[in-house]
Amino acid sequence: MVRFLASLIGAAFVFVLGIALWGSVSGIITDPAAPTAEDHFYHHPIEDVHFQSDGMFGTYNQQQLQRGFQVYKEVCSACHSLRHVAFRDLAGLGYNEAQVKALARDWATEQPSTNADTGENATRKNVPSDHFPLVFANDTAARAANGGAVPPDLSLMAKARHDGTHYIYSLVGHGYVPQPAALLRDFPDARTPTGRYYNQYFPNLNIAMPPPLRSEGQVQYADGTRPTVDQMAKDVAAFLTWAAEPRLETRHAAGFGALIFILIFCFLAWGAYQNVWRDLKH
């Protein structure tokens, strides 16, 4: 009797779920969602550009990382923090100890501190062990300085977005274009509002960030590389990929070594099997 009641309750539960599922599916079929501007005009990140960090054997080009860091320092750091990266981590870009100390000491934003004599809030120069200081003290200050928007921290942006390296490159290097006439014709309510900028690689097409890379030569590279908008976008995307995954090369090397070990182990196991069972018919 108990088993019968349990089966009856289970059947009733499945029946109710089936009705709910049918209601959802039939609603989608009979009344599909209306197309939106994002459905038609959003572009997925550019895929046909190669980054040295791509793939299972990806590595970093230190010269490119230094150029990308220069773009971040001179363009992006005015609004975007890099809170999960320490100055001493810049040694991974090829800077020596003296250069790292100088970069930390001369950074525009200082570390919050306390005056030892008065107990009042103060600031101090950065040292290599410090993480990059926050650009804004809090979200309220960030909104006040950026038209109500909070600039995201860029430390993990390359991992926080799908295909992050290509997303960053596409967004800052090729996303800012005039709003298409076809969009305004088909979706007149989708006009970019005041204080926002049309970007075809941003999910909702309208972004609060003004175009960060505006023209060639905005950053003068020390190594003589021509600073086109495309090159600067590629370099800063590479740098932010390193910021999000600074041990990528070590991880790839360890994975490759593990793969070789497994292959050798399998060969040895096969040889041992053949030797142990060589006198027996299979």
Short mmCIF file of C-alpha atoms in Angstrom, two decimals:
data_model
loop_
_atom_site.label_atom_id
_atom_site.label_comp_id
_atom_site.label_asym_id
_atom_site.label_seq_id
_atom_site.Cartn_x
_atom_site.Cartn_y
_atom_site.Cartn_z
CA MET A 1 0.00 0.00 0.00
CA VAL A 2 2.83 2.38 0.87
CA ARG A 3 4.56 1.58 -2.42
CA PHE A 4 1.35 2.23 -4.33
CA LEU A 5 0.88 5.64 -2.67
CA ALA A 6 4.50 6.57 -3.35
CA SER A 7 4.12 5.61 -7.01
CA LEU A 8 0.89 7.61 -7.25
CA ILE A 9 2.52 10.71 -5.75
CA GLY A 10 5.51 10.33 -8.08
CA ALA A 11 3.24 9.98 -11.12
CA ALA A 12 1.29 13.07 -10.08
CA PHE A 13 4.53 15.00 -9.68
CA VAL A 14 5.75 13.95 -13.13
CA PHE A 15 2.34 14.84 -14.62
CA VAL A 16 2.47 18.36 -13.15
CA LEU A 17 6.02 18.85 -14.43
CA GLY A 18 4.94 17.66 -17.87
CA ILE A 19 2.09 20.18 -17.95
CA ALA A 20 4.47 22.99 -16.94
CA LEU A 21 7.00 21.95 -19.57
CA TRP A 22 4.33 21.72 -22.26
CA GLY A 23 3.04 25.17 -21.33
CA SER A 24 6.53 26.65 -21.70
CA VAL A 25 7.31 24.90 -24.99
CA SER A 26 3.93 25.61 -26.55
CA GLY A 27 4.22 29.27 -25.52
CA ILE A 28 7.56 29.56 -27.28
CA ILE A 29 6.19 27.88 -30.40
CA THR A 30 2.94 29.82 -30.65
CA ASP A 31 4.29 33.15 -29.38
CA PRO A 32 8.03 33.39 -30.12
CA ALA A 33 10.02 36.27 -28.66
CA ALA A 34 10.15 39.34 -30.84
CA PRO A 35 13.50 39.93 -32.54
CA THR A 36 15.70 42.57 -30.94
CA ALA A 37 18.40 44.89 -32.22
CA GLU A 38 21.00 42.78 -30.41
CA ASP A 39 19.88 39.67 -32.30
CA HIS A 40 20.59 41.30 -35.64
CA PHE A 41 23.45 43.73 -35.05
CA TYR A 42 25.60 42.25 -32.28
CA HIS A 43 28.86 40.82 -33.65
CA HIS A 44 30.79 37.99 -32.06
CA PRO A 45 34.48 38.73 -31.39
CA ILE A 46 36.82 38.63 -34.35
CA GLU A 47 38.31 35.14 -34.58
CA ASP A 48 40.68 35.37 -37.55
CA VAL A 49 43.34 37.32 -35.65
CA HIS A 50 46.17 35.30 -34.11
CA PHE A 51 47.52 35.78 -30.60
CA GLN A 52 50.66 34.00 -29.49
CA SER A 53 48.86 32.85 -26.34
CA ASP A 54 46.20 30.99 -28.35
CA GLY A 55 46.03 27.21 -28.31
CA MET A 56 47.44 24.50 -26.09
CA PHE A 57 51.02 25.50 -26.89
CA GLY A 58 50.44 29.22 -26.42
CA THR A 59 53.18 31.43 -24.99
CA TYR A 60 53.68 35.14 -24.37
CA ASN A 61 55.77 37.64 -26.27
CA GLN A 62 57.36 39.84 -23.61
CA GLN A 63 57.90 42.72 -26.03
CA GLN A 64 54.20 42.72 -26.91
CA LEU A 65 53.24 42.47 -23.23
CA GLN A 66 55.34 45.53 -22.45
CA ARG A 67 53.65 47.44 -25.26
CA GLY A 68 50.26 46.33 -23.94
CA PHE A 69 51.19 47.44 -20.44
CA GLN A 70 52.16 50.82 -21.87
CA VAL A 71 48.73 51.12 -23.48
CA TYR A 72 47.07 50.19 -20.20
CA LYS A 73 49.22 52.67 -18.28
CA GLU A 74 48.72 55.61 -20.64
CA VAL A 75 45.11 54.99 -21.70
CA CYS A 76 43.17 52.50 -19.58
CA SER A 77 44.52 53.16 -16.09
CA ALA A 78 42.73 56.50 -15.87
CA CYS A 79 39.46 54.62 -15.27
CA HIS A 80 40.15 50.90 -14.86
CA SER A 81 41.90 49.28 -11.91
CA LEU A 82 44.10 46.21 -11.95
CA ARG A 83 43.56 45.16 -8.35
CA HIS A 84 44.66 41.51 -8.58
CA VAL A 85 48.07 42.29 -10.07
CA ALA A 86 51.07 43.35 -7.96
CA PHE A 87 53.84 45.59 -9.26
CA ARG A 88 56.37 42.85 -8.67
CA ASP A 89 54.44 40.66 -11.09
CA LEU A 90 55.65 42.97 -13.87
CA ALA A 91 58.94 41.10 -13.73
CA GLY A 92 57.07 38.51 -15.80
CA LEU A 93 56.96 41.08 -18.61
CA GLY A 94 60.75 41.25 -18.70
CA TYR A 95 61.31 44.28 -16.45
CA ASN A 96 64.27 44.12 -14.08
CA GLU A 97 64.10 44.89 -10.36
CA ALA A 98 65.08 48.55 -10.74
CA GLN A 99 62.48 49.09 -13.47
CA VAL A 100 59.75 47.48 -11.36
CA LYS A 101 60.64 49.72 -8.41
CA ALA A 102 60.54 52.79 -10.65
CA LEU A 103 57.19 51.82 -12.16
CA ALA A 104 55.71 51.33 -8.69
CA ARG A 105 57.17 54.55 -7.29
CA ASP A 106 56.07 56.70 -10.24
CA TRP A 107 52.56 55.25 -10.58
CA ALA A 108 49.98 58.04 -10.72
CA THR A 109 47.76 56.65 -7.94
CA GLU A 110 49.33 56.13 -4.53
CA GLN A 111 48.48 53.62 -1.82
CA PRO A 112 46.06 54.66 0.95
CA SER A 113 47.82 54.95 4.30
CA THR A 114 47.56 56.53 7.73
CA ASN A 115 49.67 59.33 9.11
CA ALA A 116 51.56 57.80 12.03
CA ASP A 117 51.64 61.07 13.96
CA THR A 118 48.07 62.34 13.50
CA GLY A 119 46.15 59.16 12.63
CA GLU A 120 44.63 60.94 9.64
CA ASN A 121 44.16 59.34 6.24
CA ALA A 122 47.14 59.78 3.95
CA THR A 123 48.83 58.18 0.96
CA ARG A 124 52.26 56.74 0.30
CA LYS A 125 54.33 55.76 -2.71
CA ASN A 126 53.82 52.30 -4.13
CA VAL A 127 56.41 49.57 -3.59
CA PRO A 128 56.84 46.39 -5.67
CA SER A 129 54.94 44.24 -3.16
CA ASP A 130 51.83 46.42 -3.47
CA HIS A 131 48.97 45.57 -5.77
CA PHE A 132 47.97 48.20 -8.28
CA PRO A 133 45.94 50.79 -6.35
CA LEU A 134 42.26 51.35 -7.05
CA VAL A 135 41.52 54.23 -9.38
CA PHE A 136 38.41 55.19 -7.40
CA ALA A 137 37.94 54.82 -3.67
CA ASN A 138 34.50 53.20 -4.07
CA ASP A 139 31.68 52.63 -6.57
CA THR A 140 29.98 55.89 -5.63
CA ALA A 141 33.06 57.87 -6.61
CA ALA A 142 33.40 55.82 -9.79
CA ARG A 143 29.80 56.53 -10.82
CA ALA A 144 30.16 60.23 -10.09
CA ALA A 145 33.19 60.44 -12.38
CA ASN A 146 31.81 58.28 -15.19
CA GLY A 147 28.24 59.34 -15.82
CA GLY A 148 26.70 56.74 -13.53
CA ALA A 149 28.74 53.77 -14.78
CA VAL A 150 31.35 51.85 -12.79
CA PRO A 151 34.42 50.99 -14.90
CA PRO A 152 35.11 47.28 -14.37
CA ASP A 153 38.38 46.04 -12.94
CA LEU A 154 40.49 44.59 -15.75
CA SER A 155 42.53 42.05 -13.77
CA LEU A 156 40.43 39.07 -14.83
CA MET A 157 38.56 40.56 -17.78
CA ALA A 158 40.19 38.18 -20.26
CA LYS A 159 38.78 35.23 -18.30
CA ALA A 160 35.49 36.84 -17.32
CA ARG A 161 34.38 37.16 -20.95
CA HIS A 162 33.91 34.35 -23.43
CA ASP A 163 36.94 34.25 -25.74
CA GLY A 164 38.25 37.13 -23.65
CA THR A 165 41.42 37.99 -25.59
CA HIS A 166 39.53 38.33 -28.87
CA TYR A 167 36.66 40.08 -27.11
CA ILE A 168 38.93 42.81 -25.71
CA TYR A 169 40.71 43.22 -29.04
CA SER A 170 37.43 43.47 -30.97
CA LEU A 171 35.74 45.78 -28.46
CA VAL A 172 38.43 48.44 -28.15
CA GLY A 173 39.96 48.14 -31.60
CA HIS A 174 37.05 47.61 -33.98
CA GLY A 175 33.80 47.97 -32.03
CA TYR A 176 33.19 51.70 -32.17
CA VAL A 177 31.42 52.38 -35.46
CA PRO A 178 28.54 54.67 -36.46
CA GLN A 179 25.17 53.24 -35.56
CA PRO A 180 23.88 51.48 -38.71
CA ALA A 181 21.03 53.17 -40.56
CA ALA A 182 19.32 49.77 -40.87
CA LEU A 183 19.23 49.47 -37.08
CA LEU A 184 17.52 52.83 -36.69
CA ARG A 185 15.12 51.97 -39.47
CA ASP A 186 14.10 48.58 -38.09
CA PHE A 187 14.45 49.40 -34.38
CA PRO A 188 13.89 53.14 -33.93
CA ASP A 189 13.74 52.72 -30.14
CA ALA A 190 17.26 51.29 -30.12
CA ARG A 191 18.96 54.63 -30.78
CA THR A 192 22.08 54.99 -28.63
CA PRO A 193 21.17 57.20 -25.64
CA THR A 194 23.10 60.29 -24.66
CA GLY A 195 26.21 59.42 -22.70
CA ARG A 196 26.53 56.00 -24.31
CA TYR A 197 28.48 54.84 -27.36
CA TYR A 198 27.51 52.33 -30.02
CA ASN A 199 29.79 49.29 -30.03
CA GLN A 200 28.98 46.32 -32.23
CA TYR A 201 30.94 43.90 -30.01
CA PHE A 202 29.26 44.90 -26.74
CA PRO A 203 26.33 42.59 -25.83
CA ASN A 204 23.65 45.30 -25.64
CA LEU A 205 25.35 47.45 -28.32
CA ASN A 206 25.55 50.57 -26.09
CA ILE A 207 28.55 51.04 -23.82
CA ALA A 208 29.35 53.79 -21.32
CA MET A 209 33.07 53.82 -22.14
CA PRO A 210 34.13 56.35 -24.78
CA PRO A 211 36.42 54.99 -27.53
CA PRO A 212 39.72 54.49 -25.67
CA LEU A 213 41.88 54.09 -28.78
CA ARG A 214 41.03 56.99 -31.05
CA SER A 215 43.86 57.39 -33.53
CA GLU A 216 47.23 56.10 -34.64
CA GLY A 217 50.11 57.38 -32.56
CA GLN A 218 48.05 57.82 -29.41
CA VAL A 219 50.78 55.82 -27.65
CA GLN A 220 54.40 56.06 -28.74
CA TYR A 221 56.06 52.67 -28.44
CA ALA A 222 59.63 52.63 -27.19
CA ASP A 223 60.54 49.68 -29.44
CA GLY A 224 59.56 51.54 -32.62
CA THR A 225 56.48 49.42 -33.42
CA ARG A 226 53.95 51.39 -35.46
CA PRO A 227 51.16 52.28 -32.98
CA THR A 228 48.08 51.78 -35.14
CA VAL A 229 44.71 51.40 -33.44
CA ASP A 230 44.68 47.73 -34.42
CA GLN A 231 48.18 47.18 -33.01
CA MET A 232 47.40 48.96 -29.73
CA ALA A 233 44.20 46.93 -29.35
CA LYS A 234 46.07 43.70 -30.00
CA ASP A 235 48.83 44.60 -27.53
CA VAL A 236 46.53 45.63 -24.67
CA ALA A 237 44.45 42.47 -25.22
CA ALA A 238 47.62 40.39 -24.93
CA PHE A 239 48.63 42.22 -21.75
CA LEU A 240 45.22 41.74 -20.11
CA THR A 241 45.37 38.06 -21.04
CA TRP A 242 48.67 37.84 -19.18
CA ALA A 243 47.17 39.77 -16.23
CA ALA A 244 44.37 37.21 -15.97
CA GLU A 245 46.62 34.19 -16.48
CA PRO A 246 50.27 35.04 -15.81
CA ARG A 247 51.26 31.37 -15.42
CA LEU A 248 49.84 30.26 -18.76
CA GLU A 249 53.25 29.22 -20.11
CA THR A 250 54.04 27.20 -16.98
CA ARG A 251 50.66 25.51 -17.11
CA HIS A 252 51.05 24.62 -20.78
CA ALA A 253 54.57 23.27 -20.18
CA ALA A 254 53.33 21.14 -17.26
CA GLY A 255 50.44 19.80 -19.33
CA PHE A 256 52.73 18.94 -22.23
CA GLY A 257 55.16 17.20 -19.85
CA ALA A 258 52.31 15.23 -18.30
CA LEU A 259 51.13 14.16 -21.74
CA ILE A 260 54.61 12.91 -22.66
CA PHE A 261 54.81 11.03 -19.33
CA ILE A 262 51.46 9.34 -19.98
CA LEU A 263 52.54 8.27 -23.46
CA ILE A 264 55.82 6.84 -22.15
CA PHE A 265 53.98 5.09 -19.30
CA CYS A 266 51.51 3.52 -21.73
CA PHE A 267 54.37 2.27 -23.91
CA LEU A 268 56.16 0.79 -20.87
CA ALA A 269 52.92 -0.81 -19.65
CA TRP A 270 52.36 -2.36 -23.08
CA GLY A 271 55.95 -3.66 -23.10
CA ALA A 272 55.55 -5.14 -19.61
CA TYR A 273 52.30 -6.80 -20.65
CA GLN A 274 53.96 -8.35 -23.68
CA ASN A 275 56.87 -9.58 -21.57
CA VAL A 276 54.82 -11.04 -18.69
CA TRP A 277 52.32 -12.85 -20.93
CA ARG A 278 54.66 -13.74 -23.81
CA ASP A 279 54.39 -17.53 -23.23
CA LEU A 280 50.59 -17.59 -23.18
CA LYS A 281 48.30 -17.67 -26.17
CA HIS A 282 45.76 -14.90 -26.43
#
